[in-house]
Coordinates of C-alpha atoms in Angstrom, one line a residue:
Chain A
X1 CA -86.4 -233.3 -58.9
X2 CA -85.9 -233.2 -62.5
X3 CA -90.2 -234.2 -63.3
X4 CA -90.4 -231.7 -60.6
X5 CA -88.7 -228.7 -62.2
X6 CA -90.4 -229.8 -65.9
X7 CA -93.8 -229.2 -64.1
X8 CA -92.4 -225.7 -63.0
X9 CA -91.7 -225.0 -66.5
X10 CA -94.0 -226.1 -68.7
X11 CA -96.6 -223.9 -66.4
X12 CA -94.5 -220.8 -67.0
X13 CA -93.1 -220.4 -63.2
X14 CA -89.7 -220.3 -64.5
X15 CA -88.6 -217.8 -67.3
X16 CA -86.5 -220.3 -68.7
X17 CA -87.0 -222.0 -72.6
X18 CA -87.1 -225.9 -73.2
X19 CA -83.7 -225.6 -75.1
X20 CA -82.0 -223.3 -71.8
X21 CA -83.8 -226.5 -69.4
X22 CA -82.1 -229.2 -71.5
X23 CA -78.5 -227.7 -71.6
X24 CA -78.8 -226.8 -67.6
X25 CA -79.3 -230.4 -66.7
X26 CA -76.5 -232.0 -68.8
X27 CA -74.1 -228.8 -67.4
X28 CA -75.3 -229.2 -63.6
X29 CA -75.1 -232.8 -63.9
X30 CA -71.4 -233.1 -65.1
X31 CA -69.7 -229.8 -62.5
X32 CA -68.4 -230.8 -59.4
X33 CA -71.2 -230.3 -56.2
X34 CA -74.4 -231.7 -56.0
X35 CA -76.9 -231.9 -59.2
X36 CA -79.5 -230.0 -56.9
X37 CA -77.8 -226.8 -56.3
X38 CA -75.8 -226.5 -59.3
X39 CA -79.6 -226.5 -60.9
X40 CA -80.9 -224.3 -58.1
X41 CA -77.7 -221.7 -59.3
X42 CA -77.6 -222.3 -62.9
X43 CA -81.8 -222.1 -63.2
X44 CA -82.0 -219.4 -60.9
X45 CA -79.6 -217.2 -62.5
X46 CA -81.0 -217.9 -66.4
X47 CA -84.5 -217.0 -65.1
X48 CA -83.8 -213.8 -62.4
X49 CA -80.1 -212.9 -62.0
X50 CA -78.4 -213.0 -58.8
X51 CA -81.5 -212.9 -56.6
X52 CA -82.8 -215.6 -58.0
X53 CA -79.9 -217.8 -57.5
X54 CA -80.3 -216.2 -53.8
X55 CA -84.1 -217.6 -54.1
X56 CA -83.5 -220.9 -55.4
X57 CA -80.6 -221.9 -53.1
X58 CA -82.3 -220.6 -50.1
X59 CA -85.1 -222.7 -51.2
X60 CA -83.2 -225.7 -51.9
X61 CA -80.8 -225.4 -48.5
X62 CA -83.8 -224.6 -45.8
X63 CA -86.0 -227.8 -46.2
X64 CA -83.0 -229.9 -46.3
X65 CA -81.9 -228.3 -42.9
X66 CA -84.7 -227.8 -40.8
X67 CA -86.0 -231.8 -41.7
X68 CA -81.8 -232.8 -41.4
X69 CA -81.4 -231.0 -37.7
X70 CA -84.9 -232.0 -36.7
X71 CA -84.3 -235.5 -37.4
X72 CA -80.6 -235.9 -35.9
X73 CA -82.0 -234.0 -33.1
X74 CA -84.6 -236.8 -32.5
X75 CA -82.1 -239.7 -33.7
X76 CA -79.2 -238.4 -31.0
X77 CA -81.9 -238.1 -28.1
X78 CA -83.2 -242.1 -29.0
X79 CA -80.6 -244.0 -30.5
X80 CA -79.6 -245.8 -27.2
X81 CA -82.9 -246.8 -27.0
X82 CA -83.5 -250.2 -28.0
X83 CA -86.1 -250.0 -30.3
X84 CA -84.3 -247.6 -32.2
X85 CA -80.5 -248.7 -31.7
X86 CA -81.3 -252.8 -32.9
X87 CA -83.4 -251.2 -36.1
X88 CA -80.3 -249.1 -36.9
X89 CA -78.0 -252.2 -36.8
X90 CA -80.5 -254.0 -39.3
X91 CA -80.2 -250.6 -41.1
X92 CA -76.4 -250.9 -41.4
X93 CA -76.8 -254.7 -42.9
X94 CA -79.7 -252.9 -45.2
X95 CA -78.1 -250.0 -46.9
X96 CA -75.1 -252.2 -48.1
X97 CA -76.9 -254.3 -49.8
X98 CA -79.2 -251.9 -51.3
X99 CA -75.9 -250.2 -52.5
X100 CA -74.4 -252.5 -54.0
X101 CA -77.4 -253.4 -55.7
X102 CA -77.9 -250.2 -56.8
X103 CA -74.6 -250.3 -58.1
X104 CA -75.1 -253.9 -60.0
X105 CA -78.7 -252.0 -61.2
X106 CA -76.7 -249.0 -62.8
X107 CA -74.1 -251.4 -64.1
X108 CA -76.3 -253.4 -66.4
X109 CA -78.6 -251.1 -67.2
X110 CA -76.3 -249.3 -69.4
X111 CA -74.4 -250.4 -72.7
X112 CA -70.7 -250.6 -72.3
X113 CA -68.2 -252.0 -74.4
X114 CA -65.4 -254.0 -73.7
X115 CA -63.0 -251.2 -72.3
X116 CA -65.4 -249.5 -70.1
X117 CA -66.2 -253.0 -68.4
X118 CA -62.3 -252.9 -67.9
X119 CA -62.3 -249.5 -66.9
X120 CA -65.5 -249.9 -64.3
X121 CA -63.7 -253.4 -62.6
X122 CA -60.5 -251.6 -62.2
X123 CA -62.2 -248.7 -60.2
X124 CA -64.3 -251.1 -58.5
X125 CA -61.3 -253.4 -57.2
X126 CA -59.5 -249.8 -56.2
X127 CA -62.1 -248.5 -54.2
X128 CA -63.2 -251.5 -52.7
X129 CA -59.3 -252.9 -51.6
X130 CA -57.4 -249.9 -51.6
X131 CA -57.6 -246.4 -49.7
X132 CA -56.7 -244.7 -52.9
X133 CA -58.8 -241.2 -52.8
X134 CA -62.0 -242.0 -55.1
X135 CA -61.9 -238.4 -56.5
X136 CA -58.4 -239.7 -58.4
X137 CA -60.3 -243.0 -59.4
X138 CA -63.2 -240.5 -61.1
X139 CA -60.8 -238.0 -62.7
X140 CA -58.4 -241.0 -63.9
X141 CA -61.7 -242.5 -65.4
X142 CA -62.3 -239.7 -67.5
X143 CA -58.7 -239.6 -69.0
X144 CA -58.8 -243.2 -69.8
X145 CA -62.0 -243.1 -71.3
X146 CA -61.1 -239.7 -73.1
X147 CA -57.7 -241.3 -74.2
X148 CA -59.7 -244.6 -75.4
X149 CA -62.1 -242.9 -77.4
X150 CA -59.6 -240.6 -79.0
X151 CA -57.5 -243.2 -80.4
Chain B
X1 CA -64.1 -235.2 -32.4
X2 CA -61.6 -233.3 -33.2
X3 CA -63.5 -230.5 -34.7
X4 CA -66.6 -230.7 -32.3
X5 CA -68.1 -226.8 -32.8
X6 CA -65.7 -225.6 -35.2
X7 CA -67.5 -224.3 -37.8
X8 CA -64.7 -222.9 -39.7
X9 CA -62.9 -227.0 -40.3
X10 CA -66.7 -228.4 -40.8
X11 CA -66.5 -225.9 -43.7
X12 CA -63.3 -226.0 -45.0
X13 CA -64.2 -230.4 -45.0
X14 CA -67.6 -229.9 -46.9
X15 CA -66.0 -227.3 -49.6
X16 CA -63.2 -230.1 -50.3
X17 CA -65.8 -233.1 -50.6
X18 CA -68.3 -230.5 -52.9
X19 CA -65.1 -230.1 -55.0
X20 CA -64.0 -233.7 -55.0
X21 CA -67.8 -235.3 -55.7
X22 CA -68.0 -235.2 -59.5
X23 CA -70.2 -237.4 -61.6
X24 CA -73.4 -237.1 -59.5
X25 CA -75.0 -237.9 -56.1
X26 CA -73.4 -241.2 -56.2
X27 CA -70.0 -240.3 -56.2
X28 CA -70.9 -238.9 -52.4
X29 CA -70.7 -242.2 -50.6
X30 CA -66.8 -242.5 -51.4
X31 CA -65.8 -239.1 -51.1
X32 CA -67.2 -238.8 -47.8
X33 CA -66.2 -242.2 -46.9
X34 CA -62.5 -241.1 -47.5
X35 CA -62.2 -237.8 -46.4
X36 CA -63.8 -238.8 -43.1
X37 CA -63.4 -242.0 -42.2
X38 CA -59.8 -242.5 -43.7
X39 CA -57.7 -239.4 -43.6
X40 CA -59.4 -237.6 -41.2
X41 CA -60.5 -240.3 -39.1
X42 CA -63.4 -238.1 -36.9
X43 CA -65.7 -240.7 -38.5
X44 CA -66.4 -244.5 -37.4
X45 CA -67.0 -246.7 -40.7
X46 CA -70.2 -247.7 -38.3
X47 CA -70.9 -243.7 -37.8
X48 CA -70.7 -242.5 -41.3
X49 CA -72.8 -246.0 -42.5
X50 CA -75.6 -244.8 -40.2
X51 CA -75.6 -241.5 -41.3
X52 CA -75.5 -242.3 -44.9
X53 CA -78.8 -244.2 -43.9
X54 CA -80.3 -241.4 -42.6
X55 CA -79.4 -239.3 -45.4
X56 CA -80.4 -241.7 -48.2
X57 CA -84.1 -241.8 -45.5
X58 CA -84.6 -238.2 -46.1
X59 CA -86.1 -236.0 -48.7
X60 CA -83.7 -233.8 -50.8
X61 CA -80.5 -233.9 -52.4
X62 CA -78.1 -237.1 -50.3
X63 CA -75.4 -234.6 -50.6
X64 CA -76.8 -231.7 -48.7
X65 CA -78.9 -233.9 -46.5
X66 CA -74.9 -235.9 -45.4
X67 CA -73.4 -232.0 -44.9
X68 CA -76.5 -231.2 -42.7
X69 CA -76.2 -235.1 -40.7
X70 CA -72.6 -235.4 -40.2
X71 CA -72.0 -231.4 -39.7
X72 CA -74.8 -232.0 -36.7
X73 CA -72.6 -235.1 -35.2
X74 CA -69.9 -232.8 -34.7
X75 CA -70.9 -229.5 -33.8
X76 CA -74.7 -228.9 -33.9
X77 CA -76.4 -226.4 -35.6
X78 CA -74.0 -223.9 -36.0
X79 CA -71.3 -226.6 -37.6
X80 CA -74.4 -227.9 -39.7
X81 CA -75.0 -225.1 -41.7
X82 CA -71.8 -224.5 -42.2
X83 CA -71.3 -227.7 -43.4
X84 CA -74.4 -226.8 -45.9
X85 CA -72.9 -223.2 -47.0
X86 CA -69.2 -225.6 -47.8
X87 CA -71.7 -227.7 -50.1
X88 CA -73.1 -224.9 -52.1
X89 CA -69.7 -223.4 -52.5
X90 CA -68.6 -225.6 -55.0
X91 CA -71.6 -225.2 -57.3
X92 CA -71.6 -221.0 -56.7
X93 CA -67.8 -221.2 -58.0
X94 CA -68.4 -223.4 -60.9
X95 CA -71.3 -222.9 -62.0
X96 CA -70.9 -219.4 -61.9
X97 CA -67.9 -220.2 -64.2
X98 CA -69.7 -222.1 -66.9
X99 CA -72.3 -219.2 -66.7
X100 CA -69.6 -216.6 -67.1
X101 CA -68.1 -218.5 -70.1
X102 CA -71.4 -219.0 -71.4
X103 CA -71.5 -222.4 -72.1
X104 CA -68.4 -222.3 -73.8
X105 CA -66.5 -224.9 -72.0
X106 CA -69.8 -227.7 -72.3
X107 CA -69.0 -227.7 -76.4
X108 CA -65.7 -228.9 -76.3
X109 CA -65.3 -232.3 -77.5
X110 CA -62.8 -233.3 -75.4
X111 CA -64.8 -232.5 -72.5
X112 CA -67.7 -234.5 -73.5
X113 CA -65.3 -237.5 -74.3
X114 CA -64.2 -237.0 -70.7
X115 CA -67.4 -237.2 -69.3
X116 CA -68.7 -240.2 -71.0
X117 CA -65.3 -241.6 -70.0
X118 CA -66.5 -241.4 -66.2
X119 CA -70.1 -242.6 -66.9
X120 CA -68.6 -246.6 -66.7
X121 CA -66.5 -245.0 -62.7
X122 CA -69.6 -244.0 -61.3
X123 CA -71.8 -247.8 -60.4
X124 CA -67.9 -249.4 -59.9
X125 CA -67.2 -246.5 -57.2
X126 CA -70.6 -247.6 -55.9
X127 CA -70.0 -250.6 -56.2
X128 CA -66.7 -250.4 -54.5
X129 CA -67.8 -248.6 -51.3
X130 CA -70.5 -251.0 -50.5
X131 CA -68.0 -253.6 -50.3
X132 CA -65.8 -251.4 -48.0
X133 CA -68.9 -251.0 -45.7
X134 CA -69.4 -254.7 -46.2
X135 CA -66.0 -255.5 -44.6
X136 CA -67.4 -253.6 -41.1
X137 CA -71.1 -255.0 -41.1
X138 CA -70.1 -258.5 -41.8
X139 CA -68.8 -259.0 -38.2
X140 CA -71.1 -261.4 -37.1
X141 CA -72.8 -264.4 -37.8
X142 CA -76.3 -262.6 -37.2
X143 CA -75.8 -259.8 -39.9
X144 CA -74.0 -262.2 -42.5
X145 CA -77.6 -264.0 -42.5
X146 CA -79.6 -260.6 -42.2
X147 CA -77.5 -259.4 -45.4
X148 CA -78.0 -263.3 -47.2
X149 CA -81.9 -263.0 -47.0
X150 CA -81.9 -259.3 -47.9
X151 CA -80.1 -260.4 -50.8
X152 CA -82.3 -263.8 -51.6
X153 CA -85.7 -261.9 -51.2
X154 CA -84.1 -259.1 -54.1
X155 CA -82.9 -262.0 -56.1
X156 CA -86.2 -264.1 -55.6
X157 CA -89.6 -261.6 -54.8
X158 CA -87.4 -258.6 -56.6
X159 CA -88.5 -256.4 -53.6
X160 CA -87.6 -252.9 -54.3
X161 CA -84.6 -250.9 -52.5
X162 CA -86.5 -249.0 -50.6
X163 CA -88.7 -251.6 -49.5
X164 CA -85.6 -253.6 -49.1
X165 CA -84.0 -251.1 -46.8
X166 CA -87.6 -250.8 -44.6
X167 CA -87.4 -254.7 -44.4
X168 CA -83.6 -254.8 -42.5
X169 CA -84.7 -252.1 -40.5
X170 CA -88.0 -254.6 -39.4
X171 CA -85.4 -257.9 -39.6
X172 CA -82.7 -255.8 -37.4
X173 CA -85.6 -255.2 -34.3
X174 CA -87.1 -259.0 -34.6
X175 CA -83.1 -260.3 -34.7
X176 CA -81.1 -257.7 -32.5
X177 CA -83.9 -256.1 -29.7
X178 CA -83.3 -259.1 -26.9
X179 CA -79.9 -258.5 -27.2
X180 CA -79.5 -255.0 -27.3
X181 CA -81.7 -254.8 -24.5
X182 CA -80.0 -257.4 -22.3
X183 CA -76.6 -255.3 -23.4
X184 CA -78.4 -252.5 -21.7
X185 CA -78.8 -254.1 -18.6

């Protein structure tokens, strides 16, 4: 999305400056909500004003709909089948994997010291053994590391 | 299904997980996973894994793409979009904040410091819910091998994820279609 929206402004289609761009990514990216609409709100409000956050989230919200209903639609009408139904159990074995791969992937491909290591196995232990809510896990991550790096 | 064609609940759910997903799209997994499948329990840990399949599948933000899936499980259309509109809420509210502020809030340093603080949470609450998933698809002897050579043919040919997810759906017709289809029987 991001290579997406640089291509929208660098051919002037958005009335938004490089500077405006950079801090709308690292705001959107931090809120709470998805990256995608807090861009579509934020950009569309720098570069029109309230209809243009109108624009932008219609914009955003329809594609995602129509392909979401058309495809559950299909899924709920075939998923007994079973052509469909075994694929979807080799599905479930798939995406866990590729999750916690992703996960491993994300892990090592950033520098942390010895305290975020700590901080990254204790959530990792607590989400994976424990039904503690993982929107505590995320907000008690950001004290610790805020209390860590103050000290 | 408790709240099959209530739009109003499918709504009320979505704002709460919009709120409670902070960090990025990969925060969403979790949230959902907990809202739904643990305290509300209107979700199957098998349900909400193939819809999080179907969501990853799909163009577009995961987010909105899991509102507009699991909204459609319970209630159709109508429960659907509402599901959407609950996801867009959150970022109308705060965003709209940060924009009123004007940035303000972004150049405190303590905010920054809490923000890199989460940066380590976010592959660890990852992570973390694929083993949770793990504990439901590792039921059998079949998909304990299926999952073994996924994971060898990363390890060893460093097929890509999305290949990689392609492949199980290929391995899980060759290893589970005689079965399911005598099951049907």
């Amino acid at each position: 999305m991001v290579p997406i929206l640089q291509e929208a402004l660098s051919s002037n289609r958005l009335s938004l400056t490089h500077r405006q761009f950079s801090d709308a990514l690292g705001i959107c990216g931090i809120l709470p909500g998805p990256m995608a609409t807090n861009l579509a709100v934020y950009i569309g409000f720098k570069s029109s004003g309230l209809a243009g956050v109108l624009a932008a989230l219609l914009g955003i919200i329809i594609p995602i709909l129509v392909v979401g209903i058309v495809f559950s639609q299909i899924l709920h009408k075939y998923q007994e089948k079973p052509f469909i139904k075994s694929t979807l159990l080799g599905f479930r074995c798939g995406v866990v994997i590729i999750m916690f791969l992703a996960a491993v992937i994300m892990f090592f491909s950033e520098q942390y010291n010895v305290r975020d290591i700590i901080v990254a196995l204790t959530a990792f232990c607590m989400v994976g053994f424990s039904r503690i809510n993982p929107a505590i896990i995320i907000i008690g991550g950001g004290i610790v590391g805020l209390a860590i790096r103050s000290f | 299904m408790h709240f099959s064609g209530n739009a109003i609940k499918s709504y009320q759910t979505w704002v709460k997980i919009g709120f409670l997903s902070l960090g990025g799209a990969a925060i969403i997994a979790p949230v959902v996973q907990n809202e739904l499948v643990e305290k509300q329990r209107i979700l199957s840990m098998e349900e909400f894994i193939d819809d999080y399949t179907q969501a990853k599948m799909l163009p577009g933000a995961i987010a909105l793409s899991m509102a507009v899936i699991i909204g459609y499980r319970f209630g159709g259309f109508k429960s659907s979009l509402a599901a959407t509109l609950g996801m867009i809420t959150p970022s109308l509210v705060t965003v709209g904040l940060v924009l009123f502020l004007s940035n303000y809030f972004y150049g405190l340093p303590f905010v920054q410091l809490f923000f890199e603080g989460i940066r380590p949470v976010i592959p660890a609450l990852l992570g973390g819910i694929a083993i949770r998933m793990s504990q439901t698809v590792i039921k059998n002897r079949q998909n304990l091998l299926l999952m073994a050579f996924l994971l060898g043919s990363f390890l060893f040919f460093k097929i890509n994820l999305t290949y990689l997810l392609l492949l199980s759906g290929v391995f899980g017709i060759l290893m589970f279609y005689r079965k399911v289809k005598s099951d049907d029987h």
